[in-house]
Amino acid sequence: MSLEVMYERCAGIDVHQRFVVVCLIVAEGGKRHQEIRTFRHETAGLLALRTWLLQEGCTHVGMESTGVYWMPVYRRLEGFFELIVANAQHIKAVPGRKTDVQDAEWIASLLQHGLVNPSFVPSQEQQDLRDLTRLRVSLVRERARLVNRVHKALEEAGIKLATVLSDIMGLSGRAILQALCEGESDPERLAKRVHPGVQASQEQIVTALTGEMREHHRFLLRELLSLIAVQDRAIEHLEEEIEHHLHPFEEQIMRCEQINGVSRHVLYVLMAEVGTDLQRFPDAEHLSSWAGVCPGQKESAGKRLSGKCKKGNRYVREVLVQAAHGVRRSRTYLGERYRRLKKRRGSKRAALAIGHDILVIYCRMMKTGQEYQEKGVEFFQQKDRSKVEHLLVRRLEHMGYQLTRPSQPVA
C-alpha cells in the first residue's frame, strides 16, 4: 500500500548546533529523487541553504524543535517556504534511525506524505515577550534561593527571625537584617525596629533575636542582601519592559484581573506563552490540552487507564497552579471548588483542576470580551440542595408515598 504524496517538492532538516543536514525530495512524473546536503549553522550557511531550496523549487520545509537551535533556521527560511516545526518526541517515536542523514530523510519522508503535525510557533513579538517573562521567572527563583540562604545564615547564628515574621524580607525584617549587618547584636534594640503591626509580642521578638552573631555571619548577610538587591532591580526593570510590550492590551489585562487568584504577573506569563490572539485555538479545550492542564486520554478494551496529564507548557502550568493555590481559602466559586476537590482527589489534583478552570475562563474572556461573572459559594449550596431534594423524593416514592411539588419553592 503506497501513501499519497502531499507535497511534490519538500525538504527535511536535521538541526544541530554547528551544522544542519538537509534532505530534499522531489516526486514528479511517478519518479522520486532525493538529494542530501550539509550546511554550516551560521548565517552564511543558512542563506546558502535558502538559496539552494529556492533554486530547486522547494515549497515545504520540516524540522524538529531541537532546543533553541531551530530558531535561527526558522527565521532565515520564514516567508520563503511553508515551514513546519514538529515535536521531536513525535518524530523520534519510530526507532532505527542512527545517523543525521537518516534523520533528515525520515523528516522529509513524513513531510512528503503529510504525516508531520505542526507545532505552534509564536511570532517574533510574542517570542520577545516570552524571553522577558521567562527571564523574570528565573530571577524570581534565584531570589527565592538567596532568601533561603539568608534563613540558613540566621539559623546558624541562632536567630529565629522567621518564627516571629511571616516575611523576613519585609519592612521589619529588612530593618533588623540591616542592623545585624552594621554590627548591632542587642536583642532589645533590634526588637525596637519591628513595625507595631507585627502580631508577635515584644517578649517573643526579643527571644527570637537572641543568638550568637559572628562576623562570619554578618559577612554572609551583607553579601546575600547585596545580591538580593541586584535581583530586585533586575526584576523591576524586566517588569517595566513587559509592561511596555503589553501596554496595547491594558484593557484586556484589567478585565482578566477580575478572575479570582489571577494577578498581573500571572497574566504576563499567560499572554507571553499563550498569546493575546486565541483564535488559533478552536476552543478552550484545545488550549487546555496544548498547555497540559487537562486529564490525559488512555483507554483500551473499554477500560479507562491512566489519566496522567501530558507535559504541555510548563510555564503556563506552573503559573496556573500558583494562581489556584492563591484562591484555596477564599470565599469564592473557585475557592469552594478547590476545597471540594481536595477532599476527594488531594491538593495537587485540585490545584491542577482549578488551574484548568482559570485557563478556560481566561480563554473565553479573551475571545468574547465579556466580564468575569463570580458565581459565589451559593452556587454549590443551591446545587447541594437540589441534589438532597432529589434523593429524598426518590426515597419517599420508593417507600410508597405520593408527593406533590409546591408551585412556589419553600424558603
Coordinates of C-alpha atoms in Angstrom, one line a residue:
M1 CA 0.0 0.0 0.0
S2 CA 1.5 3.3 -1.1
L3 CA 0.9 6.6 0.7
E4 CA -0.5 9.6 -1.1
V5 CA 2.2 12.2 -1.9
M6 CA 1.0 15.6 -0.4
Y7 CA 4.0 17.7 -1.4
E8 CA 6.0 17.1 -4.6
R9 CA 9.0 19.2 -3.6
C10 CA 9.8 19.3 0.2
A11 CA 12.8 19.1 2.4
G12 CA 13.5 17.8 5.9
I13 CA 16.2 19.4 8.1
D14 CA 18.0 17.8 11.0
V15 CA 19.3 20.7 13.1
H16 CA 22.4 20.7 15.2
Q17 CA 24.4 23.3 17.0
R18 CA 27.2 23.6 14.3
F19 CA 25.5 22.3 11.2
V20 CA 22.3 21.2 9.6
V21 CA 21.7 18.2 7.4
V22 CA 19.0 18.7 4.6
C23 CA 17.3 16.1 2.6
L24 CA 15.4 17.4 -0.5
I25 CA 12.8 15.1 -2.0
V26 CA 11.4 15.7 -5.5
A27 CA 8.5 13.4 -6.6
E28 CA 7.3 14.2 -10.1
G29 CA 6.1 12.1 -13.0
G30 CA 5.9 9.0 -10.9
K31 CA 9.6 9.2 -10.1
R32 CA 11.2 10.1 -6.8
H33 CA 14.5 11.8 -6.4
Q34 CA 16.3 12.9 -3.2
E35 CA 19.4 14.9 -2.5
I36 CA 21.2 15.4 0.8
R37 CA 23.5 18.3 1.6
T38 CA 25.1 19.7 4.8
F39 CA 25.3 23.4 5.7
R40 CA 27.0 25.3 8.4
H41 CA 24.7 26.7 11.2
E42 CA 26.0 30.2 10.7
T43 CA 24.1 33.0 8.8
A44 CA 26.1 32.5 5.6
G45 CA 25.4 28.8 5.6
L46 CA 21.7 29.3 6.3
L47 CA 21.4 31.8 3.5
A48 CA 23.1 29.3 1.1
L49 CA 20.6 26.7 2.3
R50 CA 17.7 29.1 1.5
T51 CA 19.2 29.9 -2.0
W52 CA 19.5 26.2 -2.8
L53 CA 16.0 25.3 -1.8
L54 CA 14.6 28.2 -3.8
Q55 CA 16.5 27.1 -6.9
E56 CA 15.1 23.6 -6.5
G57 CA 11.6 24.9 -6.3
C58 CA 11.0 23.5 -2.7
T59 CA 7.7 24.6 -1.2
H60 CA 7.5 22.9 2.2
V61 CA 10.3 22.5 4.8
G62 CA 10.0 20.5 8.0
M63 CA 12.3 20.4 11.1
E64 CA 12.4 19.2 14.7
S65 CA 12.1 21.7 17.6
T66 CA 15.6 20.9 18.8
G67 CA 16.3 23.2 21.8
V68 CA 16.8 26.8 20.6
Y69 CA 18.9 25.7 17.6
W70 CA 15.9 25.5 15.2
M71 CA 15.0 29.2 15.8
P72 CA 17.8 30.8 13.6
V73 CA 16.9 28.3 10.8
Y74 CA 13.3 29.1 11.1
R75 CA 13.8 32.9 10.9
R76 CA 16.1 32.6 7.8
L77 CA 13.5 30.5 5.9
E78 CA 10.4 32.2 7.2
G79 CA 8.4 33.9 4.4
F80 CA 10.1 31.8 1.6
F81 CA 8.6 28.4 2.3
E82 CA 5.7 26.7 4.2
L83 CA 7.6 25.8 7.4
I84 CA 6.5 23.0 9.7
V85 CA 8.2 22.7 13.2
A86 CA 7.4 19.3 14.6
N87 CA 7.6 17.9 18.1
A88 CA 10.8 15.9 18.3
Q89 CA 9.1 13.3 20.6
H90 CA 6.6 12.5 17.8
I91 CA 9.2 12.1 15.1
K92 CA 11.5 10.0 17.2
A93 CA 8.8 7.6 18.2
V94 CA 9.9 5.3 15.3
P95 CA 13.2 3.5 16.1
G96 CA 16.0 2.5 13.8
R97 CA 17.4 5.9 12.7
K98 CA 21.0 6.2 13.9
T99 CA 22.6 8.9 11.7
D100 CA 21.9 12.5 10.9
V101 CA 21.3 11.7 7.3
Q102 CA 18.7 9.2 8.2
D103 CA 17.1 11.8 10.5
A104 CA 16.8 14.2 7.6
E105 CA 15.5 11.5 5.3
W106 CA 12.9 10.5 7.8
I107 CA 11.6 14.0 8.4
A108 CA 11.4 14.7 4.6
S109 CA 9.5 11.4 4.0
L110 CA 7.0 12.1 6.8
L111 CA 6.5 15.7 5.5
Q112 CA 6.1 14.5 1.9
H113 CA 3.1 12.4 2.9
G114 CA 1.6 14.9 5.3
L115 CA 2.4 12.9 8.4
V116 CA 4.1 15.7 10.4
N117 CA 1.9 17.6 12.9
P118 CA 3.0 21.3 13.0
S119 CA 3.8 22.8 16.4
F120 CA 2.7 26.3 17.5
V121 CA 5.4 28.8 16.6
P122 CA 4.8 32.2 18.1
S123 CA 5.5 35.5 16.3
Q124 CA 8.7 37.4 16.9
E125 CA 7.0 39.9 19.1
Q126 CA 5.5 37.2 21.2
Q127 CA 8.8 35.3 21.4
D128 CA 10.5 38.5 22.7
L129 CA 7.8 38.8 25.4
R130 CA 8.4 35.1 26.3
D131 CA 12.1 35.8 26.7
L132 CA 11.3 38.6 29.2
T133 CA 8.7 36.6 31.2
R134 CA 10.9 33.5 31.3
L135 CA 13.9 35.5 32.5
R136 CA 11.7 37.1 35.2
V137 CA 10.7 33.6 36.4
S138 CA 14.3 32.6 36.6
L139 CA 15.3 35.7 38.5
V140 CA 12.4 35.2 41.0
R141 CA 13.5 31.7 41.6
E142 CA 17.1 32.8 42.1
R143 CA 15.9 35.4 44.5
A144 CA 14.0 32.8 46.5
R145 CA 17.2 30.7 46.7
L146 CA 19.1 33.7 48.1
V147 CA 16.4 34.4 50.7
N148 CA 16.6 30.7 51.8
R149 CA 20.4 31.2 52.3
V150 CA 19.6 34.2 54.5
H151 CA 17.3 31.9 56.5
K152 CA 20.2 29.4 56.8
A153 CA 22.7 32.1 58.0
L154 CA 20.3 33.3 60.6
E155 CA 19.6 29.8 61.8
E156 CA 23.3 29.1 62.2
A157 CA 23.6 32.2 64.3
G158 CA 20.7 31.1 66.5
I159 CA 18.4 33.9 65.4
K160 CA 14.8 32.7 64.8
L161 CA 13.6 35.7 62.9
A162 CA 11.3 33.6 60.7
T163 CA 9.3 32.4 63.8
V164 CA 8.0 36.0 64.5
L165 CA 7.9 37.4 61.0
S166 CA 6.0 36.0 58.1
D167 CA 8.4 37.5 55.6
I168 CA 12.0 38.2 56.7
M169 CA 12.5 40.4 53.6
G170 CA 9.6 42.7 54.6
L171 CA 9.8 46.1 56.2
S172 CA 10.6 44.9 59.7
G173 CA 12.8 42.0 58.5
R174 CA 15.0 44.3 56.3
A175 CA 15.4 46.8 59.2
I176 CA 16.6 44.0 61.5
L177 CA 18.9 42.5 58.9
Q178 CA 20.4 45.9 58.1
A179 CA 21.1 46.4 61.8
L180 CA 22.7 43.0 62.1
C181 CA 25.0 43.8 59.2
E182 CA 26.0 47.0 60.8
G183 CA 27.1 45.2 64.0
E184 CA 24.1 45.5 66.3
S185 CA 23.6 42.4 68.4
D186 CA 21.5 43.6 71.4
P187 CA 18.1 41.9 71.1
E188 CA 16.3 44.7 72.9
R189 CA 17.5 47.4 70.4
L190 CA 16.9 45.1 67.5
A191 CA 13.3 44.5 68.7
K192 CA 12.6 48.2 68.6
R193 CA 13.0 48.2 64.8
V194 CA 9.9 45.9 64.4
H195 CA 6.8 47.5 63.0
P196 CA 4.0 47.9 65.5
G197 CA 1.7 45.9 63.3
V198 CA 3.6 42.7 63.9
Q199 CA 1.4 40.2 65.8
A200 CA 4.2 38.7 67.9
S201 CA 4.7 40.1 71.4
Q202 CA 7.8 42.1 72.4
E203 CA 9.0 39.2 74.6
Q204 CA 8.7 36.7 71.7
I205 CA 10.6 39.0 69.4
V206 CA 13.4 39.5 71.9
T207 CA 13.7 35.8 72.5
A208 CA 13.8 35.1 68.7
L209 CA 16.6 37.7 68.2
T210 CA 18.8 36.4 70.9
G211 CA 21.7 34.5 69.3
E212 CA 25.4 34.5 68.6
M213 CA 26.0 36.5 65.5
R214 CA 29.7 36.3 64.5
E215 CA 31.5 38.4 61.9
H216 CA 31.3 35.5 59.5
H217 CA 27.5 35.5 59.6
R218 CA 27.5 39.3 59.1
F219 CA 29.7 39.0 56.1
L220 CA 27.4 36.4 54.6
L221 CA 24.3 38.5 55.3
R222 CA 25.9 41.6 53.6
E223 CA 26.8 39.6 50.5
L224 CA 23.4 37.9 50.3
L225 CA 21.5 41.2 50.8
S226 CA 23.5 42.9 48.1
L227 CA 22.8 40.0 45.7
I228 CA 19.1 40.2 46.6
A229 CA 19.1 44.0 45.9
V230 CA 20.6 43.3 42.4
Q231 CA 17.9 40.7 41.7
D232 CA 15.2 43.2 42.8
R233 CA 16.4 45.8 40.5
A234 CA 16.7 43.4 37.6
I235 CA 13.1 42.1 38.2
E236 CA 11.8 45.7 38.4
H237 CA 13.5 46.5 35.0
L238 CA 12.0 43.4 33.4
E239 CA 8.5 44.2 34.7
E240 CA 8.8 47.7 33.2
E241 CA 9.8 46.3 29.8
I242 CA 7.0 43.7 30.0
E243 CA 4.5 46.5 30.8
H244 CA 5.8 48.4 27.8
H245 CA 5.2 45.4 25.5
L246 CA 1.7 44.7 26.9
H247 CA 0.6 48.4 27.0
P248 CA -1.7 48.0 24.0
F249 CA -3.6 45.2 25.9
E250 CA -4.1 47.1 29.1
E251 CA -7.9 46.8 28.8
Q252 CA -7.8 43.0 28.5
I253 CA -5.4 42.8 31.4
M254 CA -7.6 44.9 33.7
R255 CA -10.6 42.8 32.7
C256 CA -8.8 39.5 33.3
E257 CA -7.5 40.7 36.7
Q258 CA -11.1 40.2 38.0
I259 CA -10.6 36.5 37.9
N260 CA -10.0 35.2 41.4
G261 CA -6.3 34.4 42.0
V262 CA -5.1 36.0 38.8
S263 CA -2.6 38.8 39.2
R264 CA -0.8 40.9 36.6
H265 CA 2.2 38.5 36.9
V266 CA 0.0 35.6 36.1
L267 CA -1.3 37.4 33.0
Y268 CA 2.2 38.3 32.0
V269 CA 3.0 34.6 31.6
L270 CA -0.3 33.7 30.0
M271 CA -0.1 36.4 27.4
A272 CA 3.5 35.6 26.6
E273 CA 3.1 31.8 26.4
V274 CA -0.5 31.5 25.0
G275 CA -0.7 34.9 23.2
T276 CA -3.3 37.6 23.0
D277 CA -4.9 36.3 19.9
L278 CA -6.5 33.0 20.9
Q279 CA -8.3 32.4 17.6
R280 CA -5.6 29.9 16.6
F281 CA -7.2 27.6 19.3
P282 CA -10.6 26.2 18.2
D283 CA -11.9 26.3 21.7
A284 CA -10.8 26.3 25.4
E285 CA -10.5 22.5 25.5
H286 CA -7.8 22.6 22.7
L287 CA -5.9 25.3 24.6
S288 CA -6.0 23.3 27.8
S289 CA -4.7 20.2 26.0
W290 CA -1.9 22.3 24.5
A291 CA -0.9 23.7 27.9
G292 CA -1.1 20.3 29.6
V293 CA -3.6 21.1 32.3
C294 CA -6.4 18.7 31.3
P295 CA -6.6 14.9 32.0
G296 CA -5.0 12.6 29.5
Q297 CA -6.8 10.0 27.5
K298 CA -5.7 6.4 27.6
E299 CA -8.3 3.7 27.0
S300 CA -8.0 0.1 26.0
A301 CA -10.6 -2.7 25.7
G302 CA -13.2 -0.4 27.1
K303 CA -11.3 0.4 30.3
R304 CA -10.1 3.8 31.3
L305 CA -6.4 3.6 32.1
S306 CA -4.1 6.3 33.4
G307 CA -5.4 9.9 33.1
K308 CA -2.0 11.5 33.6
C309 CA -1.6 14.9 32.1
K310 CA 0.9 15.4 29.3
K311 CA 3.8 17.8 29.8
G312 CA 2.5 20.7 27.8
N313 CA 3.8 24.2 28.5
R314 CA 5.5 24.1 31.9
Y315 CA 5.4 27.9 32.4
V316 CA 1.7 28.0 31.9
R317 CA 1.1 25.0 34.1
E318 CA 3.2 26.4 37.0
V319 CA 1.6 29.8 37.0
L320 CA -1.9 28.4 36.9
V321 CA -1.2 26.1 39.8
Q322 CA 0.2 29.1 41.7
A323 CA -3.0 31.0 41.0
A324 CA -5.0 28.1 42.1
H325 CA -3.3 27.9 45.5
G326 CA -4.0 31.6 45.8
V327 CA -7.8 31.1 45.9
R328 CA -7.9 27.9 48.0
R329 CA -9.0 29.8 51.2
S330 CA -11.2 32.5 49.5
R331 CA -15.0 32.5 49.8
T332 CA -15.4 32.3 46.1
Y333 CA -16.6 29.8 43.5
L334 CA -13.1 28.7 42.6
G335 CA -12.1 28.5 46.3
E336 CA -15.1 26.4 47.2
R337 CA -14.5 24.2 44.2
Y338 CA -10.9 23.7 45.2
R339 CA -11.8 22.6 48.8
R340 CA -14.4 20.2 47.5
L341 CA -12.0 18.6 45.0
K342 CA -9.2 18.5 47.7
K343 CA -11.4 16.2 49.9
R344 CA -11.8 13.7 47.1
R345 CA -8.7 14.0 45.0
G346 CA -6.0 15.6 47.1
S347 CA -4.4 19.1 47.0
K348 CA -2.2 18.6 43.9
R349 CA -5.0 17.4 41.6
A350 CA -7.4 20.0 43.0
A351 CA -4.9 22.8 42.2
L352 CA -4.4 21.5 38.7
A353 CA -8.2 21.3 38.2
I354 CA -8.6 24.9 39.3
G355 CA -5.7 25.9 37.1
H356 CA -7.6 24.3 34.2
D357 CA -10.8 26.3 35.2
I358 CA -8.8 29.6 35.3
L359 CA -7.3 28.9 31.8
V360 CA -10.8 28.2 30.4
I361 CA -12.2 31.4 31.9
Y362 CA -9.2 33.4 30.5
C363 CA -9.7 31.9 27.0
R364 CA -13.4 32.7 26.9
M365 CA -12.9 36.2 28.3
M366 CA -10.2 37.0 25.7
K367 CA -12.3 35.7 22.9
T368 CA -15.6 37.2 23.8
G369 CA -14.6 40.3 25.7
Q370 CA -17.0 39.6 28.5
E371 CA -16.6 40.5 32.1
Y372 CA -15.9 37.9 34.8
Q373 CA -19.0 36.6 36.4
E374 CA -18.5 35.4 40.0
K375 CA -20.9 32.6 40.9
G376 CA -20.0 32.6 44.6
V377 CA -20.3 29.8 47.2
E378 CA -24.1 30.0 46.8
F379 CA -23.8 28.1 43.5
F380 CA -22.7 25.0 45.3
Q381 CA -25.1 25.5 48.1
Q382 CA -28.0 25.6 45.7
K383 CA -26.6 22.6 43.8
D384 CA -26.3 20.6 47.1
R385 CA -29.9 21.5 48.0
S386 CA -31.2 20.3 44.6
K387 CA -29.3 17.1 45.0
V388 CA -30.6 16.4 48.5
E389 CA -34.2 17.2 47.5
H390 CA -33.9 14.7 44.6
L391 CA -32.5 11.9 46.8
L392 CA -35.2 12.5 49.5
V393 CA -38.0 12.5 46.9
R394 CA -36.8 9.2 45.4
R395 CA -36.6 7.7 48.9
L396 CA -40.2 8.6 49.8
E397 CA -41.5 7.5 46.4
H398 CA -39.7 4.1 46.9
M399 CA -41.4 3.8 50.3
G400 CA -44.9 4.2 48.6
Y401 CA -45.6 7.9 49.2
Q402 CA -47.0 10.1 46.5
L403 CA -45.6 13.6 46.5
T404 CA -46.9 16.8 45.0
R405 CA -44.3 19.5 44.5
P406 CA -45.4 23.1 45.6
S407 CA -45.9 25.7 42.9
Q408 CA -43.6 28.0 44.9
P409 CA -40.3 26.8 46.5
V410 CA -40.3 26.8 50.3
A411 CA -37.8 29.2 51.7

